Amino acid sequence: MSAAEETTGEETPWGEVTPEAARRLLVAAVDAFAERGYHATTTRDIAGRAGMSPAALYIHFKTKEELLHRISKIGHERALCVLDTEADRDGTAAERLAGAVRSFVRWHAERHTTARVVQYELDALGEEHRTEIVALRRRSDAVVRRIINEGVRDGEFDVPDVSGTTLAVLSLCIDVARWFNARGSRTPDEVGELYADLVLRMVGARTAPDPK
Amino acid sequence: MSAAEETTGEETPWGEVTPEAARRLLVAAVDAFAERGYHATTTRDIAGRAGMSPAALYIHFKTKEELLHRISKIGHERALCVLDTEADRDGTAAERLAGAVRSFVRWHAERHTTARVVQYELDALGEEHRTEIVALRRRSDAVVRRIINEGVRDGEFDVPDVSGTTLAVLSLCIDVARWFNARGSRTPDEVGELYADLVLRMVGARTAPDPK
DNA sequence: CCCGAACCTGAGCAAGCGCTTAGGGGCCGT
DNA sequence: ACGGCCCCTAAGCGCTTGCTCAGGTTCGGG
């Protein structure tokens, strides 16, 4: 049930945000941005959710945009980390692709409120911050593309258009953040499993990697 | 090259918006909303793009939200229409599914600025207007689900989870509006073709519907 | 020549926005 | 006991927002 305390530094999602009050503000901002969008969210709303006055926000963050930047950066790093650890495992390309999609999708479903901000409020960032985040995003693309290329090279996959298929796979995963609803009928694990299977079909994997 | 004048009432996208000045405002609003998002767009910006004063907007539309509603409604109806005409053709389920995806994706790519507003600014609408639009959206879902169900029934498709696969197919198509870039390397037709193929793989279609 | 309808503008209102500033209260070592 | 430091708030500044309204221009019909 609770996967909050673990030995890996990966859990307790915003652990690295150092002053405790700043973390409360940041979590409040994630909720507000995910619910209403960045531009429709007021600094007063964020401060209110964190139980503080509007002015308290500016002790910990220079601007409202800095809040979005911190959220976006940490979120992207987490998502990329999830993808990387699965891609670097041993096993066939099909196993690694399935693992990567499963984990990536599960992350987008479990942390769908964070993911929504991270994926859909990107161009509310300022010029410099946006290009920084876009660079992180290209690395996700490279990870998936590499696995698919290896699968093609080893004769495991049948993919006529590697770039296009990479795009489609990532697009499919990312869009989970848009529609996933915690009160819906599917758990994050179920969605991850379903999507891993669909992606293997998309790349024409020869052998389904049976977990047994 | 130009598919702007045709006998079907479907072309010249905003033809049904009756006063010509209102149409200019609406087109300006689509551009602005797609570029910056609904909440970040000001009524002054919309009016400016249409070459009018801010006050002129309120002669043709009661509020800024009404503009979004008109755009959203017409856009959804168009997309649904595209989907429906392909779904009602004769042919195997695979042919109809491929046709539907191809056209739906092409629409999202060609009209990606409209599609972005239609698909991603949904919850900037007021309560009543949003539920009206959500109803339209469910109809798209039903169309795709029906084709997949028929394919399974006729033994053409191998789909363990029809609901989940329907969701994934629509999700894949809709997300095109987010990433498609007119200055990119792919044409709407190419993306449509690629996606139709990927979707047929997702449903495990027995026979690829060769157009020849 | 004038009339009324259709359409648009300049000026501006009340409200809400992001953000700043002056100052108060609790907790530390000494 | 007390000074320095951190954290927070009340109040509010300057500006922009969605939207309004009185008045001007254009036009076809009598």
Coordinates of C-alpha atoms (C1' of nucleotides) in Angstrom, one line a residue:
Chain A
M1 CA 0.0 0.0 0.0
S2 CA 2.5 2.6 1.1
A3 CA 5.6 2.8 -1.0
A4 CA 6.7 6.0 0.6
E5 CA 9.6 4.9 2.7
E6 CA 12.2 3.0 0.8
T7 CA 16.0 2.7 0.8
T8 CA 16.4 4.2 -2.7
G9 CA 16.4 8.0 -2.6
E10 CA 13.7 7.9 -5.2
E11 CA 10.6 7.8 -3.0
T12 CA 8.9 10.6 -0.9
P13 CA 8.5 12.5 -4.2
W14 CA 9.7 16.0 -3.3
G15 CA 12.3 15.0 -0.7
E16 CA 15.1 17.1 -2.2
V17 CA 13.2 20.4 -1.8
T18 CA 15.0 21.4 1.3
P19 CA 13.2 23.9 3.6
E20 CA 10.0 22.1 4.7
A21 CA 7.9 25.1 4.1
A22 CA 9.1 25.4 0.6
R23 CA 8.2 21.8 -0.1
R24 CA 4.7 22.4 1.2
L25 CA 4.3 25.4 -1.2
L26 CA 5.7 23.3 -4.1
V27 CA 3.3 20.5 -3.5
A28 CA 0.4 22.9 -3.2
A29 CA 1.5 24.5 -6.5
V30 CA 1.6 21.1 -8.2
D31 CA -2.0 20.4 -7.2
A32 CA -3.2 23.8 -8.3
F33 CA -1.3 23.8 -11.6
A34 CA -2.6 20.3 -12.4
E35 CA -6.2 21.3 -11.5
R36 CA -6.5 24.6 -13.1
G37 CA -3.4 25.1 -15.3
Y38 CA -0.5 27.5 -14.6
H39 CA -2.0 30.7 -15.9
A40 CA -5.3 30.2 -14.2
T41 CA -3.6 29.6 -10.8
T42 CA -3.0 32.6 -8.6
T43 CA -0.2 32.9 -6.1
R44 CA -2.8 33.5 -3.4
D45 CA -4.3 30.1 -4.2
I46 CA -1.0 28.3 -3.9
A47 CA -0.2 30.0 -0.6
G48 CA -3.7 29.3 0.7
R49 CA -3.4 25.6 0.0
A50 CA -0.1 25.6 1.9
G51 CA -1.7 27.4 4.8
M52 CA 0.3 30.6 4.4
S53 CA -0.1 34.1 3.4
P54 CA 0.5 35.2 -0.3
A55 CA 3.8 36.9 0.7
A56 CA 5.3 33.8 2.2
L57 CA 5.7 32.3 -1.3
Y58 CA 8.2 34.9 -2.2
I59 CA 10.5 34.1 0.7
H60 CA 11.2 30.7 -0.8
F61 CA 10.7 31.3 -4.5
K62 CA 11.6 34.4 -6.5
T63 CA 8.6 34.2 -8.9
K64 CA 5.7 32.0 -9.7
E65 CA 7.6 30.9 -12.8
E66 CA 10.4 29.6 -10.7
L67 CA 8.0 27.3 -8.9
L68 CA 6.9 25.9 -12.3
H69 CA 10.5 25.5 -13.3
R70 CA 11.5 23.6 -10.1
I71 CA 8.5 21.3 -10.6
S72 CA 9.2 20.7 -14.2
K73 CA 12.8 20.0 -13.8
I74 CA 12.5 17.6 -10.9
G75 CA 9.5 15.9 -12.6
H76 CA 11.4 15.4 -15.8
E77 CA 14.5 14.1 -14.0
R78 CA 12.4 11.5 -12.1
A79 CA 10.6 10.3 -15.3
L80 CA 13.9 10.1 -17.1
C81 CA 15.4 8.2 -14.3
V82 CA 12.6 5.7 -14.3
L83 CA 13.1 5.2 -18.0
D84 CA 16.8 4.9 -17.8
T85 CA 17.0 2.2 -15.1
E86 CA 14.6 0.0 -17.1
A87 CA 16.5 0.5 -20.3
D88 CA 19.8 -0.4 -18.7
R89 CA 18.7 -3.8 -17.4
D90 CA 19.9 -7.0 -19.0
G91 CA 17.6 -8.9 -21.4
T92 CA 16.2 -8.8 -24.9
A93 CA 15.2 -5.6 -26.5
A94 CA 11.6 -6.7 -26.1
E95 CA 12.0 -7.2 -22.4
R96 CA 13.6 -3.8 -22.0
L97 CA 11.1 -2.0 -24.1
A98 CA 8.2 -3.6 -22.2
G99 CA 9.9 -2.8 -18.9
A100 CA 10.5 0.8 -19.9
V101 CA 7.0 1.4 -21.1
R102 CA 5.5 -0.3 -18.1
S103 CA 7.4 1.8 -15.6
F104 CA 7.1 5.0 -17.6
V105 CA 3.4 4.6 -17.9
R106 CA 3.0 3.6 -14.3
W107 CA 4.8 6.7 -13.3
H108 CA 2.6 8.9 -15.4
A109 CA -0.5 7.3 -13.9
E110 CA 0.6 7.2 -10.3
R111 CA 2.0 10.7 -10.3
H112 CA -0.6 11.9 -12.9
T113 CA -1.0 15.3 -11.2
T114 CA 2.7 16.0 -11.3
A115 CA 3.0 14.5 -14.8
R116 CA 0.2 16.8 -16.1
V117 CA 2.1 19.9 -15.0
V118 CA 5.4 18.5 -16.3
Q119 CA 4.0 17.5 -19.7
Y120 CA 1.4 20.2 -20.5
E121 CA 2.5 23.4 -18.9
L122 CA 5.9 23.4 -20.7
D123 CA 5.4 26.5 -22.7
A124 CA 4.4 28.6 -19.7
L125 CA 8.1 28.5 -18.8
G126 CA 10.4 31.4 -19.8
E127 CA 12.6 31.0 -22.8
E128 CA 15.8 29.8 -21.0
H129 CA 14.0 27.4 -18.7
R130 CA 12.0 25.9 -21.5
T131 CA 15.0 25.1 -23.6
E132 CA 16.6 23.5 -20.5
I133 CA 13.6 21.3 -20.1
V134 CA 13.3 20.4 -23.7
A135 CA 16.9 19.1 -23.6
L136 CA 15.8 16.7 -20.8
R137 CA 12.9 15.6 -22.9
R138 CA 15.1 14.8 -25.9
R139 CA 17.0 12.4 -23.7
S140 CA 13.8 10.4 -23.1
D141 CA 13.4 10.2 -26.8
A142 CA 16.9 8.9 -27.2
V143 CA 16.5 6.2 -24.7
V144 CA 13.4 4.7 -26.4
R145 CA 14.9 5.1 -29.8
R146 CA 18.0 3.2 -28.8
I147 CA 16.0 0.2 -27.5
I148 CA 13.9 0.1 -30.7
N149 CA 17.0 0.3 -32.8
E150 CA 18.7 -2.5 -31.0
G151 CA 15.6 -4.6 -31.3
V152 CA 15.6 -4.0 -35.1
R153 CA 19.3 -4.8 -35.3
D154 CA 18.9 -8.1 -33.5
G155 CA 16.0 -9.1 -35.6
E156 CA 13.6 -9.0 -32.7
F157 CA 11.5 -6.1 -34.0
D158 CA 9.9 -5.3 -37.4
V159 CA 9.7 -1.5 -37.5
P160 CA 9.6 0.3 -40.9
D161 CA 9.9 3.8 -39.4
V162 CA 12.0 3.9 -36.2
S163 CA 11.7 7.7 -35.6
G164 CA 8.0 7.7 -36.2
T165 CA 7.4 4.7 -34.0
T166 CA 9.5 6.2 -31.2
L167 CA 7.5 9.3 -31.4
A168 CA 4.2 7.3 -31.2
V169 CA 5.4 5.2 -28.2
L170 CA 6.4 8.2 -26.2
S171 CA 3.2 10.1 -27.2
L172 CA 1.1 7.2 -26.1
C173 CA 2.8 7.1 -22.7
I174 CA 2.8 10.8 -22.1
D175 CA -0.9 11.2 -22.9
V176 CA -1.7 8.9 -20.0
A177 CA -1.2 12.0 -17.8
R178 CA -4.1 13.7 -19.6
W179 CA -6.8 11.1 -19.2
F180 CA -5.8 9.0 -16.2
N181 CA -8.1 9.4 -13.3
A182 CA -7.3 8.0 -9.8
R183 CA -11.1 7.4 -9.3
G184 CA -11.3 5.5 -12.6
S185 CA -11.5 1.8 -12.9
R186 CA -7.9 1.0 -13.9
T187 CA -4.9 0.9 -11.5
P188 CA -1.5 2.3 -12.7
D189 CA -0.2 -1.2 -12.8
E190 CA -2.9 -2.4 -15.1
V191 CA -2.4 0.5 -17.5
G192 CA 1.3 -0.1 -17.5
E193 CA 0.8 -3.8 -18.3
L194 CA -1.7 -3.0 -21.0
Y195 CA 0.5 -0.4 -22.7
A196 CA 3.6 -2.6 -22.5
D197 CA 1.7 -5.2 -24.5
L198 CA 0.4 -2.7 -27.0
V199 CA 3.8 -1.3 -27.6
L200 CA 5.3 -4.7 -28.2
R201 CA 2.7 -5.2 -30.8
M202 CA 3.5 -1.8 -32.4
V203 CA 7.1 -2.9 -32.9
G204 CA 6.1 -6.3 -34.2
A205 CA 8.0 -8.1 -31.4
R206 CA 8.7 -11.8 -32.4
T207 CA 8.3 -13.3 -28.9
A208 CA 6.1 -11.9 -26.2
P209 CA 8.3 -11.7 -23.1
D210 CA 6.3 -14.0 -20.8
P211 CA 7.1 -13.0 -17.2
K212 CA 6.8 -16.7 -16.1
Chain B
M1 CA -2.6 21.2 -53.2
S2 CA -5.5 23.4 -52.1
A3 CA -8.4 21.4 -50.7
A4 CA -10.1 24.6 -49.7
E5 CA -13.0 24.7 -52.1
E6 CA -14.9 21.5 -52.5
T7 CA -18.5 20.5 -53.0
T8 CA -18.9 19.1 -49.5
G9 CA -19.9 21.6 -46.9
E10 CA -16.9 20.5 -44.9
E11 CA -14.2 22.7 -46.2
T12 CA -13.4 26.4 -45.5
P13 CA -13.2 25.5 -41.9
W14 CA -15.3 28.2 -40.1
G15 CA -17.8 28.7 -42.9
E16 CA -20.9 28.4 -40.6
V17 CA -19.9 31.3 -38.4
T18 CA -22.3 33.8 -39.9
P19 CA -21.2 37.4 -39.6
E20 CA -17.9 37.8 -41.4
A21 CA -16.5 40.0 -38.6
A22 CA -17.4 37.3 -36.0
R23 CA -15.6 34.7 -38.1
R24 CA -12.4 36.8 -38.2
L25 CA -12.6 37.2 -34.4
L26 CA -13.1 33.5 -34.0
V27 CA -10.1 32.6 -36.2
A28 CA -8.0 35.1 -34.3
A29 CA -9.1 33.4 -31.1
V30 CA -8.2 30.0 -32.3
D31 CA -4.7 31.2 -33.2
A32 CA -4.2 32.9 -29.9
F33 CA -5.6 30.1 -27.7
A34 CA -3.4 27.5 -29.6
E35 CA -0.3 29.7 -29.2
R36 CA -0.6 30.8 -25.6
G37 CA -3.5 28.9 -24.1
Y38 CA -6.9 30.2 -23.1
H39 CA -6.1 31.7 -19.8
A40 CA -2.9 33.5 -21.1
T41 CA -4.8 35.0 -24.0
T42 CA -6.4 38.5 -23.5
T43 CA -9.4 39.8 -25.2
R44 CA -7.3 42.7 -26.4
D45 CA -5.0 40.2 -28.1
I46 CA -7.8 38.5 -29.9
A47 CA -9.4 41.8 -31.0
G48 CA -6.0 43.1 -32.1
R49 CA -5.3 40.0 -34.3
A50 CA -8.7 40.6 -36.0
G51 CA -7.9 44.2 -36.5
M52 CA -10.5 45.5 -34.2
S53 CA -10.8 47.3 -30.9
P54 CA -11.3 45.3 -27.7
A55 CA -15.0 46.4 -27.5
A56 CA -15.9 45.0 -30.9
L57 CA -15.5 41.4 -29.5
Y58 CA -18.5 41.9 -27.2
I59 CA -20.8 42.8 -30.1
H60 CA -20.5 39.3 -31.5
F61 CA -19.8 37.2 -28.4
K62 CA -21.2 37.6 -24.9
T63 CA -18.0 36.5 -23.1
K64 CA -14.5 35.2 -23.8
E65 CA -15.7 31.8 -22.7
E66 CA -18.4 31.8 -25.4
L67 CA -15.7 32.1 -28.0
L68 CA -14.0 29.0 -26.6
H69 CA -17.3 27.2 -26.5
R70 CA -18.1 27.9 -30.1
I71 CA -14.6 26.8 -31.2
S72 CA -14.7 23.7 -29.1
K73 CA -18.2 22.7 -30.3
I74 CA -17.5 23.2 -34.0
G75 CA -14.1 21.5 -33.7
H76 CA -15.4 18.5 -32.0
E77 CA -18.3 18.1 -34.5
R78 CA -15.9 18.3 -37.4
A79 CA -13.6 15.7 -35.8
L80 CA -16.5 13.4 -35.1
C81 CA -17.8 13.8 -38.6
V82 CA -14.4 12.8 -40.0
L83 CA -14.4 9.7 -37.8
D84 CA -18.0 8.8 -38.6
T85 CA -17.8 8.9 -42.4
E86 CA -14.8 6.6 -42.4
A87 CA -16.5 4.2 -39.9
D88 CA -19.6 3.9 -42.0
R89 CA -17.9 2.8 -45.2
D90 CA -18.1 -0.7 -46.5
G91 CA -15.2 -3.0 -46.0
T92 CA -13.5 -5.2 -43.3
A93 CA -13.1 -3.9 -39.8
A94 CA -9.4 -3.5 -40.5
E95 CA -10.0 -1.3 -43.5
R96 CA -12.5 0.8 -41.6
L97 CA -10.2 1.1 -38.5
A98 CA -7.3 2.1 -40.6
G99 CA -9.4 4.6 -42.5
A100 CA -10.8 6.1 -39.4
V101 CA -7.4 6.5 -37.8
R102 CA -5.8 7.8 -40.9
S103 CA -8.4 10.5 -41.3
F104 CA -8.7 11.4 -37.7
V105 CA -4.9 11.7 -37.4
R106 CA -4.7 13.7 -40.6
W107 CA -7.3 16.1 -39.2
H108 CA -5.4 16.6 -36.0
A109 CA -2.2 17.3 -37.9
E110 CA -3.7 19.5 -40.6
R111 CA -5.8 21.5 -38.2
H112 CA -3.4 21.1 -35.4
T113 CA -3.9 24.6 -34.1
T114 CA -7.7 24.1 -33.9
A115 CA -7.2 20.6 -32.5
R116 CA -4.9 21.9 -29.8
V117 CA -7.6 24.3 -28.5
V118 CA -10.3 21.7 -28.8
Q119 CA -8.4 18.9 -27.0
Y120 CA -6.4 20.7 -24.4
E121 CA -8.5 23.8 -23.3
L122 CA -11.5 21.7 -22.4
D123 CA -11.6 22.5 -18.7
A124 CA -11.4 26.2 -19.3
L125 CA -15.0 25.9 -20.2
G126 CA -17.8 26.5 -17.8
E127 CA -19.6 23.6 -16.1
E128 CA -22.5 23.3 -18.6
H129 CA -20.5 23.8 -21.7
R130 CA -17.9 21.3 -20.6
T131 CA -20.4 18.5 -20.0
E132 CA -21.9 19.3 -23.4
I133 CA -18.5 18.8 -25.1
V134 CA -17.7 15.7 -23.1
A135 CA -20.8 14.1 -24.5
L136 CA -19.5 14.7 -28.0
R137 CA -16.3 13.2 -27.0
R138 CA -17.9 10.0 -25.8
R139 CA -19.4 9.6 -29.2
S140 CA -15.9 9.4 -30.7
D141 CA -15.0 6.8 -28.2
A142 CA -18.1 4.8 -29.2
V143 CA -17.3 4.9 -32.9
V144 CA -13.8 3.4 -32.4
R145 CA -14.9 0.9 -29.8
R146 CA -17.6 -0.3 -32.2
I147 CA -15.1 -1.0 -35.0
I148 CA -12.8 -2.8 -32.7
N149 CA -15.6 -4.9 -31.3
E150 CA -16.7 -5.9 -34.8
G151 CA -13.2 -6.8 -35.8
V152 CA -13.0 -9.1 -32.7
R153 CA -16.4 -10.6 -33.5
D154 CA -15.4 -11.4 -37.0
G155 CA -12.1 -12.9 -36.0
E156 CA -10.1 -10.2 -37.7
F157 CA -8.6 -8.7 -34.5
D158 CA -6.9 -10.2 -31.5
V159 CA -7.7 -7.8 -28.7
P160 CA -7.6 -8.9 -25.0
D161 CA -8.9 -5.6 -23.6
V162 CA -11.2 -3.7 -26.0
S163 CA -11.9 -0.8 -23.7
G164 CA -8.3 -0.2 -22.9
T165 CA -7.2 -0.6 -26.5
T166 CA -9.9 1.9 -27.6
L167 CA -8.6 4.3 -25.1
A168 CA -5.1 3.9 -26.3
V169 CA -6.0 4.3 -29.9
L170 CA -7.8 7.6 -29.3
S171 CA -5.2 8.8 -27.0
L172 CA -2.5 8.2 -29.6
C173 CA -4.5 10.1 -32.2
I174 CA -5.4 13.0 -30.0
D175 CA -1.8 13.5 -28.8
V176 CA -0.8 14.3 -32.4
A177 CA -2.3 17.8 -31.8
R178 CA 0.2 18.4 -29.1
W179 CA 3.4 17.5 -30.9
F180 CA 2.6 18.0 -34.6
N181 CA 4.5 20.9 -36.1
A182 CA 3.8 22.2 -39.5
R183 CA 7.4 23.1 -40.0
G184 CA 8.5 19.6 -39.0
S185 CA 9.6 16.9 -41.4
R186 CA 6.4 14.9 -41.6
T187 CA 3.3 15.7 -43.6
P188 CA -0.2 15.1 -42.2
D189 CA -0.7 12.3 -44.7
E190 CA 2.5 10.5 -43.7
V191 CA 1.6 10.7 -40.0
G192 CA -1.9 9.4 -40.8
E193 CA -0.4 6.5 -42.8
L194 CA 2.1 5.6 -40.1
Y195 CA -0.5 5.7 -37.3
A196 CA -3.0 3.6 -39.2
D197 CA -0.4 0.9 -39.6
L198 CA 0.6 1.1 -35.9
V199 CA -3.0 0.8 -34.8
L200 CA -3.6 -2.2 -37.0
R201 CA -0.6 -3.8 -35.2
M202 CA -2.1 -2.9 -31.8
V203 CA -5.3 -4.7 -32.6
G204 CA -3.4 -7.7 -34.0
A205 CA -5.1 -7.4 -37.4
R206 CA -4.7 -10.7 -39.4
T207 CA -4.4 -9.1 -42.8
A208 CA -2.9 -5.8 -43.7
P209 CA -5.4 -4.0 -45.9
D210 CA -3.3 -3.4 -48.9
P211 CA -4.7 -0.4 -50.8
K212 CA -3.7 -2.0 -54.1
Chain C
dC1 C1' -32.6 64.9 -47.3
dC2 C1' -33.4 62.4 -43.3
dC3 C1' -34.1 58.0 -40.6
dG4 C1' -33.1 54.0 -38.1
dA5 C1' -30.4 49.9 -38.0
dA6 C1' -26.0 47.6 -38.0
dC7 C1' -21.4 47.9 -36.7
dC8 C1' -17.5 49.7 -34.5
dT9 C1' -14.4 52.8 -31.3
dG10 C1' -12.3 55.6 -27.2
dA11 C1' -12.3 55.9 -22.8
dG12 C1' -12.7 53.8 -18.7
dC13 C1' -14.6 50.9 -14.4
dA14 C1' -14.2 47.5 -10.8
dA15 C1' -11.8 43.6 -9.8
dG16 C1' -8.0 40.7 -9.5
dC17 C1' -3.2 39.9 -10.6
dG18 C1' 2.1 39.2 -9.3
dC19 C1' 4.9 41.0 -6.3
dT20 C1' 7.0 44.3 -2.4
dT21 C1' 7.7 46.3 2.0
dA22 C1' 7.5 47.2 7.0
dG23 C1' 7.2 45.0 10.9
dG24 C1' 5.9 41.2 14.5
dG25 C1' 6.8 36.8 17.0
dG26 C1' 9.3 32.6 18.2
dC27 C1' 13.8 30.3 19.0
dC28 C1' 18.9 30.1 19.2
dG29 C1' 23.5 30.8 21.9
dT30 C1' 25.5 33.3 25.4
Chain D
dA1 C1' 17.9 38.5 29.9
dC2 C1' 18.7 39.7 25.4
dG3 C1' 20.3 40.5 20.7
dG4 C1' 20.3 38.4 16.1
dC5 C1' 18.2 35.5 12.9
dC6 C1' 14.7 33.2 10.5
dC7 C1' 10.0 32.8 9.0
dC8 C1' 5.9 34.7 8.5
dT9 C1' 1.9 38.3 7.9
dA10 C1' -1.0 42.7 6.9
dA11 C1' -1.3 46.0 3.9
dG12 C1' -1.0 47.6 -0.3
dC13 C1' 1.4 49.3 -5.0
dG14 C1' 1.2 49.4 -9.9
dC15 C1' -0.6 47.2 -13.5
dT16 C1' -3.6 44.2 -16.4
dT17 C1' -7.8 41.9 -16.9
dG18 C1' -12.7 41.0 -18.7
dC19 C1' -16.1 43.8 -19.8
dT20 C1' -19.3 48.2 -20.5
dC21 C1' -21.2 52.4 -22.5
dA22 C1' -22.0 56.7 -24.8
dG23 C1' -21.2 58.2 -29.1
dG24 C1' -19.6 58.1 -34.1
dT25 C1' -19.6 56.2 -39.0
dT26 C1' -21.8 53.7 -42.9
dC27 C1' -25.6 52.3 -45.4
dG28 C1' -30.2 51.2 -47.8
dG29 C1' -35.0 52.8 -48.1
dG30 C1' -38.5 56.6 -48.2

